[in-house]
mmCIF file of C-alpha atoms and ligand atoms in Angstrom:
data_model
loop_
_atom_site.group_PDB
_atom_site.id
_atom_site.type_symbol
_atom_site.label_atom_id
_atom_site.label_comp_id
_atom_site.label_asym_id
_atom_site.label_seq_id
_atom_site.Cartn_x
_atom_site.Cartn_y
_atom_site.Cartn_z
ATOM 1 C CA MET A 1 4.226 17.923 40.821
ATOM 2 C CA SER A 2 3.175 15.921 37.791
ATOM 3 C CA GLU A 3 2.602 17.879 34.567
ATOM 4 C CA ARG A 4 -0.705 17.252 32.714
ATOM 5 C CA LEU A 5 -0.014 15.816 29.296
ATOM 6 C CA ARG A 6 -2.138 16.475 26.231
ATOM 7 C CA ILE A 7 -2.771 13.795 23.590
ATOM 8 C CA ALA A 8 -4.415 14.210 20.178
ATOM 9 C CA LEU A 9 -6.490 11.233 19.008
ATOM 10 C CA THR A 10 -7.523 10.701 15.403
ATOM 11 C CA LYS A 11 -11.331 10.937 15.325
ATOM 12 C CA GLY A 12 -13.361 7.968 14.107
ATOM 13 C CA ARG A 13 -12.212 4.360 13.928
ATOM 14 C CA LEU A 14 -8.849 4.943 15.620
ATOM 15 C CA GLN A 15 -10.562 6.953 18.361
ATOM 16 C CA ASP A 16 -12.667 3.982 19.518
ATOM 17 C CA LYS A 17 -9.686 1.611 19.483
ATOM 18 C CA SER A 18 -7.489 4.141 21.309
ATOM 19 C CA VAL A 19 -10.110 4.555 24.022
ATOM 20 C CA GLU A 20 -10.367 0.762 24.441
ATOM 21 C CA LEU A 21 -6.598 0.512 24.802
ATOM 22 C CA PHE A 22 -6.312 3.393 27.279
ATOM 23 C CA GLU A 23 -9.182 2.012 29.379
ATOM 24 C CA ALA A 24 -7.525 -1.395 29.462
ATOM 25 C CA ALA A 25 -4.407 0.454 30.679
ATOM 26 C CA GLY A 26 -6.455 1.862 33.595
ATOM 27 C CA LEU A 27 -7.374 5.326 32.284
ATOM 28 C CA ASP A 28 -10.980 6.416 32.796
ATOM 29 C CA CYS A 29 -12.018 7.607 29.300
ATOM 30 C CA ALA A 30 -15.728 8.205 30.060
ATOM 31 C CA PRO A 31 -15.548 11.867 28.881
ATOM 32 C CA VAL A 32 -14.167 10.741 25.486
ATOM 33 C CA ARG A 33 -16.818 8.036 25.178
ATOM 34 C CA ASN A 34 -19.554 10.642 25.572
ATOM 35 C CA PRO A 35 -17.956 13.647 23.905
ATOM 36 C CA GLY A 36 -21.052 15.557 22.725
ATOM 37 C CA ARG A 37 -19.648 18.344 20.561
ATOM 38 C CA ARG A 38 -16.693 18.989 22.878
ATOM 39 C CA LEU A 39 -13.288 18.462 21.300
ATOM 40 C CA ILE A 40 -11.089 18.431 24.415
ATOM 41 C CA HIS A 41 -11.600 16.243 27.464
ATOM 42 C CA ALA A 42 -9.813 16.002 30.823
ATOM 43 C CA LEU A 43 -9.522 12.427 32.083
ATOM 44 C CA PRO A 44 -10.689 12.172 35.710
ATOM 45 C CA ASN A 45 -8.179 9.625 37.031
ATOM 46 C CA TYR A 46 -4.991 10.391 35.079
ATOM 47 C CA PRO A 47 -3.191 13.680 34.272
ATOM 48 C CA LEU A 48 -4.085 13.597 30.574
ATOM 49 C CA ASP A 49 -6.237 15.840 28.385
ATOM 50 C CA VAL A 50 -7.582 14.281 25.187
ATOM 51 C CA VAL A 51 -8.021 16.325 22.006
ATOM 52 C CA LEU A 52 -10.055 14.863 19.116
ATOM 53 C CA ALA A 53 -8.799 15.850 15.677
ATOM 54 C CA LYS A 54 -8.550 14.799 12.031
ATOM 55 C CA ALA A 55 -5.531 12.632 11.236
ATOM 56 C CA PRO A 56 -3.285 15.232 9.510
ATOM 57 C CA ASP A 57 -4.113 17.740 12.271
ATOM 58 C CA VAL A 58 -2.940 15.258 14.932
ATOM 59 C CA ILE A 59 0.522 15.487 13.360
ATOM 60 C CA THR A 60 0.321 19.292 13.118
ATOM 61 C CA TYR A 61 -0.587 19.637 16.822
ATOM 62 C CA VAL A 62 2.158 17.257 17.946
ATOM 63 C CA GLU A 63 4.788 18.850 15.676
ATOM 64 C CA HIS A 64 3.964 22.298 17.048
ATOM 65 C CA GLY A 65 4.051 20.997 20.611
ATOM 66 C CA VAL A 66 0.506 22.060 21.517
ATOM 67 C CA CYS A 67 -0.109 18.333 22.054
ATOM 68 C CA ASP A 68 2.629 16.219 23.639
ATOM 69 C CA LEU A 69 1.393 12.940 22.184
ATOM 70 C CA GLY A 70 -0.738 11.727 19.308
ATOM 71 C CA VAL A 71 -2.398 8.624 17.889
ATOM 72 C CA VAL A 72 -2.395 8.597 14.099
ATOM 73 C CA GLY A 73 -2.284 6.076 11.254
ATOM 74 C CA LYS A 74 0.990 5.234 9.538
ATOM 75 C CA ASP A 75 -0.769 6.174 6.274
ATOM 76 C CA THR A 76 -0.992 9.804 7.379
ATOM 77 C CA ILE A 77 2.584 9.728 8.718
ATOM 78 C CA LEU A 78 3.877 8.427 5.373
ATOM 79 C CA GLU A 79 1.894 11.019 3.437
ATOM 80 C CA LYS A 80 2.510 14.071 5.611
ATOM 81 C CA GLY A 81 5.869 13.350 7.241
ATOM 82 C CA GLY A 82 7.065 15.717 9.966
ATOM 83 C CA ALA A 83 9.433 16.022 12.909
ATOM 84 C CA PHE A 84 8.317 13.941 15.907
ATOM 85 C CA TYR A 85 9.164 10.628 17.539
ATOM 86 C CA GLU A 86 7.178 7.604 16.399
ATOM 87 C CA VAL A 87 7.442 5.510 19.555
ATOM 88 C CA LEU A 88 4.893 2.682 19.425
ATOM 89 C CA ASP A 89 3.014 0.561 16.929
ATOM 90 C CA LEU A 90 -0.353 0.271 18.662
ATOM 91 C CA GLY A 91 -1.347 -2.771 16.629
ATOM 92 C CA PHE A 92 -4.854 -1.659 15.663
ATOM 93 C CA GLY A 93 -6.056 0.068 12.496
ATOM 94 C CA ARG A 94 -4.186 -2.530 10.490
ATOM 95 C CA CYS A 95 -4.524 -2.281 6.721
ATOM 96 C CA ARG A 96 -2.217 -1.763 3.758
ATOM 97 C CA PHE A 97 -1.575 0.614 0.942
ATOM 98 C CA ALA A 98 -1.985 -1.196 -2.360
ATOM 99 C CA LEU A 99 -1.777 -0.429 -6.050
ATOM 100 C CA ALA A 100 -5.072 -1.564 -7.592
ATOM 101 C CA VAL A 101 -6.301 -1.665 -11.166
ATOM 102 C CA LYS A 102 -9.381 -2.738 -13.111
ATOM 103 C CA LYS A 103 -9.649 -6.511 -12.870
ATOM 104 C CA GLY A 104 -7.726 -8.182 -15.676
ATOM 105 C CA SER A 105 -6.034 -5.017 -16.966
ATOM 106 C CA ASP A 106 -2.330 -5.203 -17.853
ATOM 107 C CA PHE A 107 -0.967 -2.257 -15.872
ATOM 108 C CA TYR A 108 2.708 -2.762 -16.683
ATOM 109 C CA GLY A 109 2.193 -3.929 -20.262
ATOM 110 C CA THR A 110 2.657 -0.545 -21.971
ATOM 111 C CA TYR A 111 5.255 2.215 -22.286
ATOM 112 C CA LYS A 112 2.551 4.906 -22.082
ATOM 113 C CA THR A 113 2.808 7.063 -18.936
ATOM 114 C CA ARG A 114 0.397 5.614 -16.431
ATOM 115 C CA ARG A 115 -2.046 7.801 -14.566
ATOM 116 C CA ILE A 116 -2.656 7.067 -10.858
ATOM 117 C CA ALA A 117 -5.422 8.488 -8.685
ATOM 118 C CA SER A 118 -4.904 8.677 -4.917
ATOM 119 C CA LYS A 119 -5.754 10.496 -1.726
ATOM 120 C CA TYR A 120 -2.048 10.001 -0.963
ATOM 121 C CA PRO A 121 0.013 11.676 -3.735
ATOM 122 C CA ASN A 122 3.283 11.667 -1.759
ATOM 123 C CA VAL A 123 3.047 7.969 -0.940
ATOM 124 C CA THR A 124 2.193 7.289 -4.583
ATOM 125 C CA ARG A 125 5.111 9.408 -5.865
ATOM 126 C CA ALA A 126 7.603 7.700 -3.533
ATOM 127 C CA PHE A 127 6.363 4.242 -4.547
ATOM 128 C CA PHE A 128 6.772 4.822 -8.283
ATOM 129 C CA GLU A 129 10.030 6.755 -7.846
ATOM 130 C CA GLY A 130 11.338 3.679 -6.057
ATOM 131 C CA LYS A 131 10.587 1.728 -9.214
ATOM 132 C CA GLY A 132 12.135 4.411 -11.451
ATOM 133 C CA MET A 133 8.747 4.741 -13.137
ATOM 134 C CA ASP A 134 7.316 8.050 -14.325
ATOM 135 C CA VAL A 135 3.579 8.382 -13.587
ATOM 136 C CA ASP A 136 0.995 11.170 -13.592
ATOM 137 C CA ILE A 137 -0.686 11.504 -10.214
ATOM 138 C CA ILE A 138 -4.178 12.876 -9.735
ATOM 139 C CA LYS A 139 -5.247 13.832 -6.197
ATOM 140 C CA ILE A 140 -8.727 12.571 -5.303
ATOM 141 C CA GLU A 141 -10.394 13.317 -1.946
ATOM 142 C CA GLY A 142 -12.442 10.147 -1.399
ATOM 143 C CA SER A 143 -13.998 7.083 -3.039
ATOM 144 C CA VAL A 144 -10.833 6.873 -5.161
ATOM 145 C CA GLU A 145 -12.130 3.599 -6.645
ATOM 146 C CA LEU A 146 -14.272 5.733 -8.946
ATOM 147 C CA ALA A 147 -11.252 7.043 -10.871
ATOM 148 C CA PRO A 148 -10.416 3.858 -12.827
ATOM 149 C CA ILE A 149 -14.114 3.012 -13.221
ATOM 150 C CA LEU A 150 -14.694 6.409 -14.836
ATOM 151 C CA ASP A 151 -11.505 5.971 -16.900
ATOM 152 C CA LEU A 152 -9.833 8.930 -15.241
ATOM 153 C CA ALA A 153 -6.899 6.767 -14.129
ATOM 154 C CA ASP A 154 -5.163 3.478 -14.945
ATOM 155 C CA GLY A 155 -4.836 2.610 -11.279
ATOM 156 C CA ILE A 156 -5.167 3.792 -7.703
ATOM 157 C CA VAL A 157 -2.965 3.735 -4.640
ATOM 158 C CA ASP A 158 -5.294 3.427 -1.678
ATOM 159 C CA ILE A 159 -5.941 1.864 1.694
ATOM 160 C CA VAL A 160 -7.197 -1.713 1.536
ATOM 161 C CA GLU A 161 -8.657 -3.200 4.694
ATOM 162 C CA THR A 162 -10.997 -6.076 3.838
ATOM 163 C CA GLY A 163 -10.702 -5.659 0.058
ATOM 164 C CA ALA A 164 -14.494 -5.459 -0.254
ATOM 165 C CA THR A 165 -14.548 -1.962 -1.800
ATOM 166 C CA LEU A 166 -12.125 -2.994 -4.543
ATOM 167 C CA LYS A 167 -13.987 -6.220 -5.232
ATOM 168 C CA GLU A 168 -17.424 -4.626 -5.369
ATOM 169 C CA ASN A 169 -16.117 -2.108 -7.876
ATOM 170 C CA GLY A 170 -14.416 -4.518 -10.266
ATOM 171 C CA LEU A 171 -10.871 -3.663 -9.146
ATOM 172 C CA GLU A 172 -8.045 -5.858 -7.878
ATOM 173 C CA PRO A 173 -4.880 -5.156 -5.888
ATOM 174 C CA ILE A 174 -1.745 -5.993 -7.879
ATOM 175 C CA GLU A 175 1.003 -4.821 -5.520
ATOM 176 C CA ASP A 176 1.507 -3.903 -1.867
ATOM 177 C CA VAL A 177 2.885 -0.425 -1.266
ATOM 178 C CA ALA A 178 3.194 -0.307 2.552
ATOM 179 C CA GLN A 179 1.720 -1.752 5.727
ATOM 180 C CA VAL A 180 -0.337 0.573 7.902
ATOM 181 C CA SER A 181 -1.383 0.615 11.574
ATOM 182 C CA ALA A 182 -1.971 3.170 14.321
ATOM 183 C CA ARG A 183 1.146 4.731 15.827
ATOM 184 C CA LEU A 184 1.813 6.665 19.020
ATOM 185 C CA ILE A 185 3.828 9.793 18.291
ATOM 186 C CA VAL A 186 5.547 12.182 20.717
ATOM 187 C CA ASN A 187 6.661 15.797 20.391
ATOM 188 C CA THR A 188 10.464 15.945 20.505
ATOM 189 C CA ALA A 189 10.687 18.696 23.167
ATOM 190 C CA SER A 190 7.959 17.133 25.347
ATOM 191 C CA MET A 191 9.921 13.902 25.375
ATOM 192 C CA LYS A 192 12.743 15.714 27.211
ATOM 193 C CA LEU A 193 10.679 18.177 29.263
ATOM 194 C CA TYR A 194 8.092 15.667 30.533
ATOM 195 C CA LYS A 195 10.186 12.516 30.428
ATOM 196 C CA THR A 196 8.793 11.137 33.713
ATOM 197 C CA GLU A 197 5.153 11.688 32.755
ATOM 198 C CA ILE A 198 5.602 10.374 29.207
ATOM 199 C CA THR A 199 7.519 7.330 30.402
ATOM 200 C CA ASP A 200 4.719 6.512 32.845
ATOM 201 C CA PHE A 201 2.090 6.803 30.105
ATOM 202 C CA LEU A 202 4.123 4.778 27.600
ATOM 203 C CA SER A 203 4.855 2.016 30.076
ATOM 204 C CA ARG A 204 1.142 1.669 30.927
ATOM 205 C CA VAL A 205 0.258 1.400 27.239
ATOM 206 C CA GLU A 206 3.181 -0.906 26.466
ATOM 207 C CA ARG A 207 2.273 -3.175 29.373
ATOM 208 C CA GLU A 208 -1.243 -3.493 27.964
ATOM 209 C CA LEU A 209 0.003 -4.116 24.425
ATOM 210 C CA GLY A 210 2.468 -6.702 25.742
ATOM 211 C CA GLY A 211 -0.325 -8.447 27.608
ATOM 212 C CA LYS A 212 -2.210 -8.844 24.357
ATOM 213 C CA ALA A 213 0.699 -10.212 22.374
HETATM 214 C C1 PRP B 301 -11.230 3.550 2.774
HETATM 215 C C2 PRP B 301 -10.360 3.343 1.545
HETATM 216 C C3 PRP B 301 -11.182 2.382 0.712
HETATM 217 C C4 PRP B 301 -11.880 1.541 1.779
HETATM 218 C C5 PRP B 301 -11.150 0.238 1.938
HETATM 219 O O1 PRP B 301 -12.163 4.509 2.458
HETATM 220 O O2 PRP B 301 -10.097 4.556 0.887
HETATM 221 O O3 PRP B 301 -12.103 3.061 -0.088
HETATM 222 O O4 PRP B 301 -11.827 2.277 3.012
HETATM 223 O O5 PRP B 301 -11.795 -0.621 2.858
HETATM 224 P P1 PRP B 301 -12.110 -2.138 2.497
HETATM 225 O O6 PRP B 301 -10.876 -2.757 1.885
HETATM 226 O O7 PRP B 301 -12.452 -2.759 3.827
HETATM 227 O O8 PRP B 301 -13.280 -2.160 1.547
HETATM 228 P P2 PRP B 301 -13.008 5.294 3.542
HETATM 229 O O9 PRP B 301 -14.061 4.413 4.122
HETATM 230 O O10 PRP B 301 -12.089 5.901 4.533
HETATM 231 O O11 PRP B 301 -13.738 6.397 2.650
HETATM 232 P P3 PRP B 301 -13.220 7.343 1.478
HETATM 233 O O12 PRP B 301 -12.758 6.465 0.327
HETATM 234 O O13 PRP B 301 -14.389 8.157 1.075
HETATM 235 O O14 PRP B 301 -12.087 8.155 2.041
#
C-alpha cells in the first residue's frame, strides 16, 4: 500500500507557484487554492498532504521528519542551513542576493570597518569572510533598505528581484552575492523509507519542469 507523503510549502509567493507546478503535474490542489484558515490539506487525487508554513519552518519540519518534502527558497537554505537533501531547482522564485549601497557611495574606498544591515546575517557573514573582510552586521527584520537611508549602515545584503525597491530608495546593487530560486528538499530518512512514493512524486514534477525547459 502506498504511504501518504507530507510536503511543507512556503506560504505566499512560492505557494502560488508551487500549486501551479503541482497542478500541471496532475495533482488536484483545489484544497490549497481555497485554504481558509486551515494549514494542512489532503489532496483528493494523490497521496499527499500539504502543510503551509513560513520559509524557515519548512526547513525545520523537513529536518525533523514531520514533513517528508518541502518547497523553500535557496535564500532560506543558505541562511539557515540544515541536514536534508536538496533535490530539485524548481525554477521559480528567481532572484538574487546582492550587496547594495547608497547610489554613488564608495563602499570599498575606506579602511574603516563597514557596517552591513541584513535579514540574512549568516549569508552576509559568509560573503564578507570569503573576501577576508571584517564587517559589523546588524540584523534587520524587513524593509532593510531603510538602514542605509537612515545612516544606520553603509550597505545592505538583501534579495533583489526587479530592483525597483533599491531604485526607489536611492540605492544601487554593487555586487552579486548568490543566485536564489525555489528548491525541493527531502528528509534524509524519508528518502530511504518512502523511496517509491518520493520517486513517483519527483518524476511527475521533473517531467513537468522538463516540459517547460
Ligand atoms: C523583498 C526584499 C526587497 C524587495 C526586493 O522584500 O527584501 O525589499 O523584496 O524586490 P524588488 O527588487 O522587486 O523591488 P519583501 O517584499 O519580502 O519585504 P520585506 O523587505 O519587508 O521583507
